[in-house]
Short mmCIF file of C-alpha atoms in Angstrom, two decimals:
data_model
loop_
_atom_site.label_atom_id
_atom_site.label_comp_id
_atom_site.label_asym_id
_atom_site.label_seq_id
_atom_site.Cartn_x
_atom_site.Cartn_y
_atom_site.Cartn_z
CA MET I 1 -16.26 -36.45 -12.16
CA CYS I 2 -14.46 -33.26 -11.20
CA PRO I 3 -11.65 -32.01 -13.46
CA ARG I 4 -8.14 -32.70 -12.21
CA TRP I 5 -7.46 -29.03 -11.46
CA PHE I 6 -10.50 -28.81 -9.17
CA ASN I 7 -9.55 -28.68 -5.50
CA PRO I 8 -12.51 -29.00 -3.11
CA ALA I 9 -10.42 -28.00 -0.09
CA LEU I 10 -9.28 -24.79 -1.77
CA VAL I 11 -12.84 -23.99 -2.85
CA LEU I 12 -14.00 -24.39 0.75
CA ILE I 13 -11.19 -22.13 2.00
CA LEU I 14 -12.08 -19.46 -0.56
CA PHE I 15 -15.75 -19.71 0.37
CA VAL I 16 -14.89 -19.18 4.05
CA ALA I 17 -12.58 -16.28 3.12
CA LEU I 18 -15.31 -14.58 1.11
CA ALA I 19 -17.94 -15.12 3.80
CA LEU I 20 -15.70 -13.63 6.50
CA ARG I 21 -14.92 -10.59 4.37
CA LEU I 22 -18.53 -9.99 3.44
CA ALA I 23 -19.55 -10.32 7.08
CA ALA I 24 -16.81 -7.91 8.17
CA GLY I 25 -17.93 -5.43 5.53
CA VAL I 26 -21.55 -5.65 6.71
CA TRP I 27 -20.43 -5.19 10.32
CA TRP I 28 -18.37 -2.14 9.38
CA GLN I 29 -21.28 -0.59 7.46
CA SER I 30 -23.63 -1.18 10.39
CA ARG I 31 -21.39 0.94 12.62
CA LEU I 32 -21.22 3.95 10.28
CA PRO I 33 -23.11 7.12 11.23
CA ALA I 34 -26.19 7.95 9.20
CA GLY I 35 -25.23 9.54 5.89
CA ASP I 36 -21.66 8.21 5.97
CA GLN I 37 -21.12 5.75 3.13
CA PHE I 38 -17.66 4.41 3.92
CA GLY I 39 -16.24 5.77 7.17
CA MET I 40 -12.86 6.50 5.53
CA PRO I 41 -11.97 9.79 3.78
CA ASP I 42 -9.77 7.94 1.28
CA SER I 43 -12.75 5.82 0.22
CA GLU I 44 -14.73 8.94 -0.66
CA THR I 45 -12.01 10.16 -3.03
CA TYR I 46 -11.75 6.78 -4.79
CA TRP I 47 -15.52 6.74 -5.12
CA ALA I 48 -15.67 10.24 -6.59
CA LEU I 49 -12.92 9.47 -9.10
CA GLY I 50 -14.65 6.23 -10.07
CA ARG I 51 -17.73 8.31 -10.90
CA THR I 52 -15.69 10.69 -13.10
CA ILE I 53 -14.30 7.73 -15.08
CA ALA I 54 -17.77 6.22 -15.55
CA GLU I 55 -19.20 9.55 -16.70
CA GLY I 56 -16.29 10.27 -19.06
CA LYS I 57 -15.34 13.47 -17.27
CA PRO I 58 -11.77 14.76 -16.71
CA TYR I 59 -9.97 12.61 -14.16
CA GLN I 60 -9.67 15.05 -11.26
CA LEU I 61 -11.10 16.06 -7.90
CA GLY I 62 -12.17 19.65 -8.29
CA PRO I 63 -10.34 22.14 -10.51
CA HIS I 64 -6.90 21.83 -8.90
CA LYS I 65 -6.49 18.12 -8.05
CA GLN I 66 -5.63 16.52 -11.35
CA VAL I 67 -2.95 14.10 -10.09
CA PHE I 68 -4.37 13.30 -6.67
CA ARG I 69 -4.83 9.52 -7.07
CA THR I 70 -3.50 6.93 -9.48
CA PRO I 71 -6.37 5.59 -11.60
CA GLY I 72 -6.17 1.87 -10.80
CA TYR I 73 -8.73 1.49 -8.01
CA PRO I 74 -11.15 4.15 -9.29
CA ALA I 75 -11.20 2.27 -12.60
CA LEU I 76 -12.38 -0.85 -10.73
CA LEU I 77 -15.14 1.14 -9.02
CA ALA I 78 -16.31 2.80 -12.26
CA PRO I 79 -18.34 -0.21 -13.53
CA LEU I 80 -20.59 0.06 -10.47
CA PHE I 81 -21.69 3.50 -11.72
CA LEU I 82 -22.25 2.14 -15.21
CA ILE I 83 -24.45 -0.65 -13.83
CA PHE I 84 -26.36 1.12 -11.06
CA GLY I 85 -26.29 4.78 -12.16
CA ARG I 86 -24.81 7.90 -10.58
CA GLU I 87 -25.45 6.79 -6.97
CA PRO I 88 -24.88 3.03 -6.74
CA PRO I 89 -25.40 1.32 -3.38
CA ALA I 90 -22.18 1.50 -1.35
CA GLY I 91 -22.67 -2.14 -0.39
CA TRP I 92 -21.57 -3.21 -3.87
CA ALA I 93 -18.22 -1.47 -3.36
CA PHE I 94 -17.75 -3.41 -0.12
CA ALA I 95 -18.70 -6.63 -1.92
CA GLU I 96 -16.14 -5.89 -4.64
CA SER I 97 -13.46 -5.45 -1.97
CA ALA I 98 -14.43 -8.78 -0.44
CA PHE I 99 -14.07 -10.61 -3.77
CA LEU I 100 -10.75 -8.91 -4.55
CA SER I 101 -9.39 -9.78 -1.10
CA THR I 102 -10.52 -13.38 -1.60
CA ALA I 103 -8.54 -13.39 -4.84
CA ALA I 104 -5.48 -12.58 -2.71
CA VAL I 105 -6.13 -15.77 -0.72
CA ALA I 106 -6.14 -17.74 -3.97
CA ALA I 107 -2.92 -15.99 -4.99
CA VAL I 108 -1.30 -17.01 -1.69
CA TYR I 109 -2.20 -20.62 -2.48
CA GLY I 110 -0.64 -20.38 -5.96
CA LEU I 111 2.54 -18.73 -4.68
CA THR I 112 2.97 -21.22 -1.84
CA ARG I 113 2.37 -24.24 -4.08
CA SER I 114 4.98 -22.96 -6.54
CA LEU I 115 7.52 -22.75 -3.69
CA PHE I 116 6.59 -25.85 -1.69
CA ASP I 117 3.68 -28.23 -2.36
CA ARG I 118 -0.10 -28.52 -2.50
CA ARG I 119 -0.56 -29.29 1.21
CA THR I 120 1.50 -26.27 2.26
CA GLY I 121 -0.46 -24.18 -0.22
CA LEU I 122 -3.73 -25.18 1.44
CA VAL I 123 -2.36 -24.33 4.90
CA ALA I 124 -1.12 -20.95 3.65
CA SER I 125 -4.43 -20.09 2.00
CA GLY I 126 -6.24 -21.17 5.16
CA ILE I 127 -4.12 -18.80 7.24
CA ALA I 128 -4.70 -15.97 4.76
CA ALA I 129 -8.45 -16.68 4.79
CA VAL I 130 -8.87 -16.20 8.55
CA TYR I 131 -6.05 -13.77 9.42
CA PRO I 132 -7.82 -10.59 10.69
CA GLY I 133 -5.33 -8.28 9.01
CA ALA I 134 -6.15 -9.82 5.63
CA ILE I 135 -9.88 -9.80 6.37
CA SER I 136 -9.76 -6.08 7.14
CA GLU I 137 -8.37 -5.38 3.67
CA GLY I 138 -11.48 -6.98 2.18
CA ALA I 139 -13.90 -5.21 4.51
CA LEU I 140 -13.09 -1.62 3.52
CA VAL I 141 -13.35 0.34 0.28
CA LEU I 142 -9.63 0.99 -0.06
CA SER I 143 -6.98 0.21 -2.65
CA GLU I 144 -5.43 -2.53 -0.49
CA ALA I 145 -8.10 -4.96 -1.72
CA PRO I 146 -7.02 -4.99 -5.40
CA PHE I 147 -3.37 -4.32 -4.58
CA GLY I 148 -2.98 -7.55 -2.60
CA PRO I 149 -3.61 -10.12 -5.35
CA LEU I 150 -1.68 -8.09 -7.95
CA MET I 151 1.34 -7.80 -5.65
CA ILE I 152 1.36 -11.52 -4.86
CA VAL I 153 0.91 -12.58 -8.50
CA GLY I 154 3.67 -10.20 -9.60
CA LEU I 155 6.08 -11.64 -7.03
CA GLY I 156 5.13 -15.18 -8.01
CA LEU I 157 5.73 -14.49 -11.71
CA TRP I 158 9.10 -12.93 -10.94
CA GLY I 159 10.06 -16.04 -9.00
CA MET I 160 8.88 -18.28 -11.84
CA ALA I 161 10.85 -16.21 -14.33
CA TRP I 162 14.00 -16.61 -12.27
CA ARG I 163 13.71 -20.40 -12.30
CA SER I 164 12.53 -20.78 -15.91
CA GLU I 165 14.37 -22.05 -18.93
CA PRO I 166 14.78 -21.38 -21.81
CA ARG I 167 15.70 -17.70 -21.88
CA ARG I 168 12.69 -16.71 -24.00
CA ARG I 169 10.24 -18.13 -21.46
CA ARG I 170 12.15 -16.48 -18.60
CA LEU I 171 11.92 -13.05 -20.24
CA MET I 172 8.22 -13.47 -21.07
CA LEU I 173 7.42 -14.34 -17.47
CA ALA I 174 9.57 -11.44 -16.24
CA VAL I 175 7.73 -8.96 -18.45
CA ALA I 176 4.43 -10.39 -17.20
CA ALA I 177 5.68 -9.88 -13.63
CA GLY I 178 6.51 -6.27 -14.47
CA ILE I 179 3.10 -5.66 -16.04
CA THR I 180 1.40 -7.06 -12.94
CA SER I 181 3.64 -4.95 -10.70
CA GLY I 182 2.74 -1.89 -12.76
CA LEU I 183 -0.95 -2.58 -12.28
CA ALA I 184 -0.28 -2.96 -8.55
CA ALA I 185 1.51 0.42 -8.54
CA LEU I 186 -1.53 2.01 -10.19
CA MET I 187 -3.53 0.72 -7.22
CA ARG I 188 -1.01 1.75 -4.55
CA PRO I 189 1.67 4.17 -5.82
CA SER I 190 4.06 3.27 -2.99
CA TRP I 191 4.78 -0.02 -4.78
CA LEU I 192 6.40 1.69 -7.78
CA LEU I 193 9.93 1.62 -6.34
CA PHE I 194 9.84 -2.02 -5.23
CA VAL I 195 11.14 -3.39 -8.54
CA PRO I 196 14.30 -1.20 -8.61
CA PHE I 197 14.75 -1.77 -4.86
CA ALA I 198 14.58 -5.56 -5.21
CA LEU I 199 16.82 -5.54 -8.27
CA MET I 200 19.42 -3.50 -6.39
CA ILE I 201 19.36 -6.01 -3.50
CA ALA I 202 19.69 -8.90 -5.96
CA LEU I 203 22.69 -7.38 -7.72
CA ILE I 204 24.44 -6.73 -4.41
CA PHE I 205 23.90 -10.09 -2.72
CA ASP I 206 23.31 -12.65 -5.50
CA SER I 207 26.35 -14.16 -7.19
CA ARG I 208 24.37 -14.80 -10.42
CA ARG I 209 24.31 -11.10 -11.26
CA LEU I 210 23.96 -11.40 -15.04
CA ARG I 211 20.86 -13.56 -14.69
CA GLN I 212 19.44 -11.20 -12.07
CA LEU I 213 20.17 -8.18 -14.24
CA GLY I 214 18.53 -9.64 -17.34
CA THR I 215 15.46 -10.86 -15.49
CA GLY I 216 15.15 -7.67 -13.43
CA LEU I 217 15.43 -5.40 -16.46
CA ALA I 218 12.66 -7.37 -18.16
CA VAL I 219 10.49 -6.93 -15.06
CA ALA I 220 11.28 -3.19 -15.09
CA ALA I 221 10.38 -3.02 -18.79
CA GLY I 222 6.95 -4.50 -18.09
CA LEU I 223 6.47 -2.04 -15.24
CA VAL I 224 7.39 0.94 -17.42
CA LEU I 225 5.10 -0.29 -20.20
CA VAL I 226 2.11 -0.10 -17.86
CA MET I 227 3.09 3.24 -16.32
CA ILE I 228 3.84 5.14 -19.57
CA PRO I 229 0.21 6.17 -20.28
CA TRP I 230 -0.11 7.60 -16.77
CA TRP I 231 3.23 9.40 -17.06
CA LEU I 232 2.28 10.93 -20.42
CA ARG I 233 -1.07 12.05 -19.07
CA ASN I 234 0.61 13.66 -16.04
CA TRP I 235 3.10 15.45 -18.29
CA ARG I 236 0.22 16.81 -20.36
CA VAL I 237 -1.66 18.25 -17.37
CA THR I 238 1.30 19.45 -15.28
CA GLY I 239 4.16 20.01 -17.73
CA ALA I 240 6.43 17.90 -15.51
CA PHE I 241 7.32 14.25 -14.97
CA VAL I 242 5.13 12.91 -12.16
CA PRO I 243 5.78 9.18 -11.62
CA THR I 244 2.83 8.56 -9.28
CA THR I 245 0.84 11.48 -7.85
CA LEU I 246 1.30 15.01 -6.56
CA GLN I 247 0.52 13.86 -3.04
CA VAL I 248 4.10 12.72 -2.46
CA GLY I 249 5.19 16.11 -1.16
CA PRO I 250 2.29 16.57 1.29
CA SER I 251 2.59 12.95 2.40
CA LEU I 252 6.32 13.34 2.96
CA TYR I 253 5.73 16.48 5.02
CA ASP I 254 3.05 14.61 6.97
CA GLY I 255 5.79 12.22 8.08
CA LEU I 256 8.63 14.73 8.42
CA ASN I 257 7.76 18.01 10.12
CA PRO I 258 8.46 19.68 13.49
CA ALA I 259 5.16 18.36 14.96
CA ALA I 260 5.37 14.84 13.50
CA ASP I 261 4.88 11.86 15.81
CA GLY I 262 4.75 9.04 13.26
CA SER I 263 0.97 9.20 12.77
CA SER I 264 -0.89 11.03 10.02
CA ASN I 265 -2.17 14.54 10.66
CA MET I 266 -2.89 16.44 7.46
CA GLU I 267 -4.53 19.46 9.07
CA ILE I 268 -1.76 21.84 7.99
CA ILE I 269 -2.06 20.55 4.43
CA TYR I 270 -5.85 20.95 4.49
CA ALA I 271 -5.47 24.49 5.80
CA PHE I 272 -3.10 25.34 2.97
CA GLU I 273 -5.61 24.07 0.42
CA SER I 274 -7.99 26.82 1.50
CA ALA I 275 -5.10 29.35 1.67
CA GLU I 276 -6.23 30.41 5.12
CA LEU I 277 -6.51 29.06 8.66
CA ARG I 278 -10.25 28.94 9.19
CA GLU I 279 -11.72 28.35 12.64
CA ASP I 280 -12.95 24.87 11.70
CA ARG I 281 -9.35 23.92 10.90
CA ARG I 282 -7.85 25.69 13.91
CA ASP I 283 -10.06 23.59 16.20
CA HIS I 284 -8.35 20.40 14.90
CA MET I 285 -4.79 21.71 15.22
CA THR I 286 -2.50 21.96 18.21
CA SER I 287 -0.97 25.30 19.16
CA LYS I 288 2.34 24.04 17.80
CA GLN I 289 0.73 23.23 14.45
CA VAL I 290 -0.83 26.70 14.31
CA ASP I 291 2.62 28.23 14.82
CA ILE I 292 4.10 25.94 12.15
CA PHE I 293 1.33 26.94 9.78
CA SER I 294 2.10 30.64 10.29
CA ASP I 295 5.79 30.05 9.57
CA LEU I 296 4.99 28.03 6.45
CA VAL I 297 2.74 30.76 5.06
CA SER I 298 5.64 33.24 5.02
CA GLN I 299 8.03 30.64 3.59
CA PHE I 300 5.52 29.65 0.96
CA GLY I 301 5.11 33.25 -0.15
CA HIS I 302 8.86 33.50 -0.72
CA PHE I 303 8.94 30.11 -2.48
CA PHE I 304 6.03 31.05 -4.74
CA ASN I 305 7.42 34.45 -5.66
CA THR I 306 10.95 33.25 -6.38
CA ARG I 307 10.22 30.01 -8.25
CA PHE I 308 7.01 30.99 -10.02
CA LYS I 309 5.45 34.16 -11.34
CA PRO I 310 5.51 36.93 -8.69
CA SER I 311 1.79 37.06 -7.97
CA GLY I 312 2.07 36.44 -4.25
CA VAL I 313 0.40 33.63 -2.30
CA GLN I 314 -3.06 34.92 -3.19
CA GLY I 315 -2.26 34.35 -6.86
CA LEU I 316 -1.96 30.64 -6.28
CA ALA I 317 -5.60 29.91 -7.12
CA LYS I 318 -5.11 31.51 -10.54
CA HIS I 319 -1.90 29.65 -11.24
CA PRO I 320 -2.22 26.94 -13.94
CA LYS I 321 -0.59 24.26 -11.78
CA PRO I 322 -1.13 24.95 -8.06
CA GLU I 323 -1.14 21.22 -7.24
CA TYR I 324 2.40 20.90 -8.58
CA ILE I 325 3.53 23.95 -6.58
CA PHE I 326 2.10 22.49 -3.36
CA ASP I 327 3.89 19.19 -3.99
CA GLN I 328 7.24 20.88 -4.64
CA PHE I 329 6.93 23.17 -1.64
CA PHE I 330 6.04 20.52 0.93
CA ARG I 331 8.59 18.09 -0.48
CA GLY I 332 11.30 20.70 -0.02
CA GLU I 333 10.12 21.66 3.46
CA ALA I 334 10.14 18.03 4.61
CA ILE I 335 13.64 17.39 3.29
CA ASP I 336 14.98 20.66 4.72
CA TRP I 337 13.56 19.90 8.14
CA ALA I 338 14.97 16.36 8.15
CA MET I 339 18.42 17.63 7.15
CA LYS I 340 18.42 20.34 9.83
CA ASP I 341 17.66 17.91 12.67
CA PRO I 342 19.07 14.48 11.72
CA LEU I 343 19.05 13.15 15.30
CA TRP I 344 15.34 13.79 15.75
CA THR I 345 14.71 12.42 12.25
CA ALA I 346 16.44 9.19 13.27
CA GLU I 347 14.44 9.04 16.50
CA LEU I 348 11.25 9.67 14.56
CA SER I 349 12.16 6.80 12.22
CA ALA I 350 12.47 4.49 15.23
CA ILE I 351 9.04 5.63 16.43
CA LYS I 352 7.57 4.84 13.00
CA PHE I 353 9.21 1.41 13.02
CA ARG I 354 7.51 0.66 16.35
CA ARG I 355 4.17 1.94 15.07
CA LEU I 356 4.42 -0.21 11.94
CA TRP I 357 5.16 -3.46 13.78
CA ASN I 358 3.24 -2.73 16.98
CA PRO I 359 1.41 -5.81 18.37
CA TRP I 360 -1.79 -3.76 18.74
CA PRO I 361 -3.41 -0.69 17.13
CA ASN I 362 -1.78 2.72 17.57
CA GLU I 363 -4.90 4.84 17.21
CA PRO I 364 -6.39 6.22 20.47
CA LYS I 365 -9.89 5.25 19.30
CA LEU I 366 -8.83 1.59 19.01
CA GLN I 367 -7.48 0.98 22.51
CA SER I 368 -10.10 -1.50 23.68
CA VAL I 369 -8.50 -4.25 25.77
CA TRP I 370 -10.32 -6.95 23.83
CA LEU I 371 -9.29 -5.44 20.50
CA LYS I 372 -5.67 -5.31 21.63
CA ILE I 373 -5.82 -8.96 22.70
CA MET I 374 -7.41 -10.04 19.42
CA VAL I 375 -4.89 -8.21 17.25
CA ALA I 376 -1.86 -9.35 19.27
CA ALA I 377 -3.10 -12.95 19.57
CA THR I 378 -3.40 -13.31 15.79
CA TYR I 379 -0.50 -11.12 14.68
CA LEU I 380 2.32 -12.28 16.98
CA PRO I 381 2.07 -16.03 16.19
CA LEU I 382 2.04 -15.30 12.46
CA LEU I 383 4.99 -12.93 12.83
CA PHE I 384 6.90 -15.56 14.82
CA LEU I 385 6.24 -18.25 12.19
CA SER I 386 7.16 -15.82 9.40
CA LEU I 387 10.49 -14.93 10.99
CA TRP I 388 11.19 -18.63 11.55
CA GLY I 389 10.28 -19.26 7.92
CA ILE I 390 12.62 -16.51 6.72
CA ALA I 391 15.48 -17.99 8.73
CA ARG I 392 14.80 -21.51 7.44
CA TYR I 393 13.70 -20.97 3.82
CA GLY I 394 14.14 -17.29 3.00
CA PHE I 395 17.68 -17.62 1.65
CA ARG I 396 17.19 -20.71 -0.51
CA GLY I 397 16.96 -18.59 -3.64
CA TRP I 398 15.41 -15.55 -5.24
CA PRO I 399 11.77 -16.82 -5.34
CA PHE I 400 11.89 -17.35 -1.55
CA ALA I 401 13.55 -13.97 -0.92
CA LEU I 402 10.67 -12.28 -2.75
CA CYS I 403 8.40 -13.38 0.12
CA TRP I 404 10.20 -11.26 2.70
CA LEU I 405 11.71 -8.41 0.68
CA PRO I 406 8.36 -6.54 0.66
CA ALA I 407 8.57 -6.42 4.48
CA VAL I 408 11.98 -4.75 4.27
CA TYR I 409 10.77 -2.39 1.56
CA PHE I 410 7.60 -1.29 3.37
CA THR I 411 9.52 -0.88 6.63
CA LEU I 412 12.09 1.44 5.05
CA LEU I 413 9.37 3.35 3.23
CA HIS I 414 7.24 3.96 6.31
CA MET I 415 10.20 4.90 8.47
CA VAL I 416 10.21 7.97 6.22
CA PHE I 417 6.49 8.50 5.62
CA VAL I 418 3.81 7.99 8.30
CA ALA I 419 3.42 4.52 9.83
CA SER I 420 0.46 2.45 10.96
CA ILE I 421 -0.26 -1.26 11.35
CA ARG I 422 -2.44 -0.91 8.23
CA TYR I 423 0.69 -0.54 6.10
CA ARG I 424 2.31 -3.77 7.27
CA GLU I 425 -0.53 -6.05 6.17
CA PRO I 426 0.58 -6.56 2.54
CA ALA I 427 4.00 -7.61 3.84
CA MET I 428 2.43 -9.96 6.38
CA ILE I 429 0.27 -11.64 3.73
CA VAL I 430 3.15 -12.35 1.36
CA MET I 431 5.20 -13.87 4.21
CA ILE I 432 2.44 -16.41 4.91
CA PRO I 433 3.94 -19.05 2.50
CA LEU I 434 7.11 -19.18 4.63
CA ALA I 435 5.07 -19.33 7.85
CA ALA I 436 2.91 -22.14 6.45
CA ALA I 437 5.99 -24.15 5.47
CA VAL I 438 7.24 -24.00 9.06
CA ALA I 439 3.82 -25.10 10.32
CA VAL I 440 3.69 -28.06 7.93
CA GLU I 441 7.31 -29.22 8.02
CA ARG I 442 8.31 -28.45 11.60
CA ILE I 443 5.42 -27.80 13.95
CA TRP I 444 2.84 -30.33 12.77
CA PRO I 445 5.28 -33.31 12.78
CA ALA I 446 6.31 -32.42 16.34
CA VAL I 447 2.67 -32.16 17.45
CA LYS I 448 1.83 -35.40 15.69
CA ARG I 449 4.63 -37.27 17.48
CA ARG I 450 3.34 -36.05 20.83
CA LEU I 451 -0.20 -37.11 20.00
CA ILE I 452 0.90 -40.56 18.95
#
């Protein structure tokens, strides 16, 4: 006999989810050029940092990138180096992503069952198993794969804490939610501000403010507990408080600059890293970007000489914290530009909103008609069901609101930074419980009546 907790339907769904993700990963690898392990620059940096952790070396990329990535995902890749040596097969990293993404499907089931019932949980996990946006997160070596399950579990624990009695149990669950959210932030730093954002929304719109405040502060305490070691380490290597990484400034400038169009183009940043505009960089930059680069060089010289020791721009390489200087400079340039032209900044935000929620890919390389049809045909129905679910269930209480608040949070975030359909997928996945409830309680009964 099977134990009572065993659910054959869920096991089958998870098996299908894993098989689809493994197959997608194999397909992606088969399309990579010879000598290219991952096909994504971000993957290479995670891989290199995973190697440094496994080998016990200082956590950095080169001499001047000490706070380039949070350590969560590289720490998950490090065991592959311990098992297989300095050059493990890249296929194992893809397999790890597939298993982590499958864990997100299981987390969707648990969250949905806690909000509705077992049948709705199975429908939700089935949707998450076959939704192409979720499959893509398990087919690439990127931090989205481990972030997904941690985000969903953290939201679920926060919802459970809100509903729990007595007070001791509520606070324990809230701290656990914060710890899980902290681990998620170490995977994807952009998640760090979600807890204070959600707490602010709760205190504004929820009449039970004292309960929200107590629960939310416990969640924040768990989050801080996880982040403190990273903060202390960053203080030691930079002499400043760095909550996530020193890529915030460059990333902000990537989204807010005179040549910005909502997409990511880090060529100016890459050129600055070499302190010169080499021909191989010039070939990838527009004439407008070349002009912007020239202007920035003169501004950077003034910034460097006035705020740091007067060694000139060429002294940057000898400075003890050039990474911190870059972050501060580009952060200031992005904010200054946005303040000088608020109308264009608002228009640019609207462009980013469209890019984030576009029915099909934005990238010029992904404009195949069949790809557009596939993405739109799977994304639009789920978006429609999710919006219906928000209208019907999303305001029943705090645990339900936590299913759609990430969509608001990521939208606001990427209306400032760069936007792509890649960044909406975590929000789509956590809205699946509400979409599944609509399918089970509204659509299926109507279809069944017609069939009968």
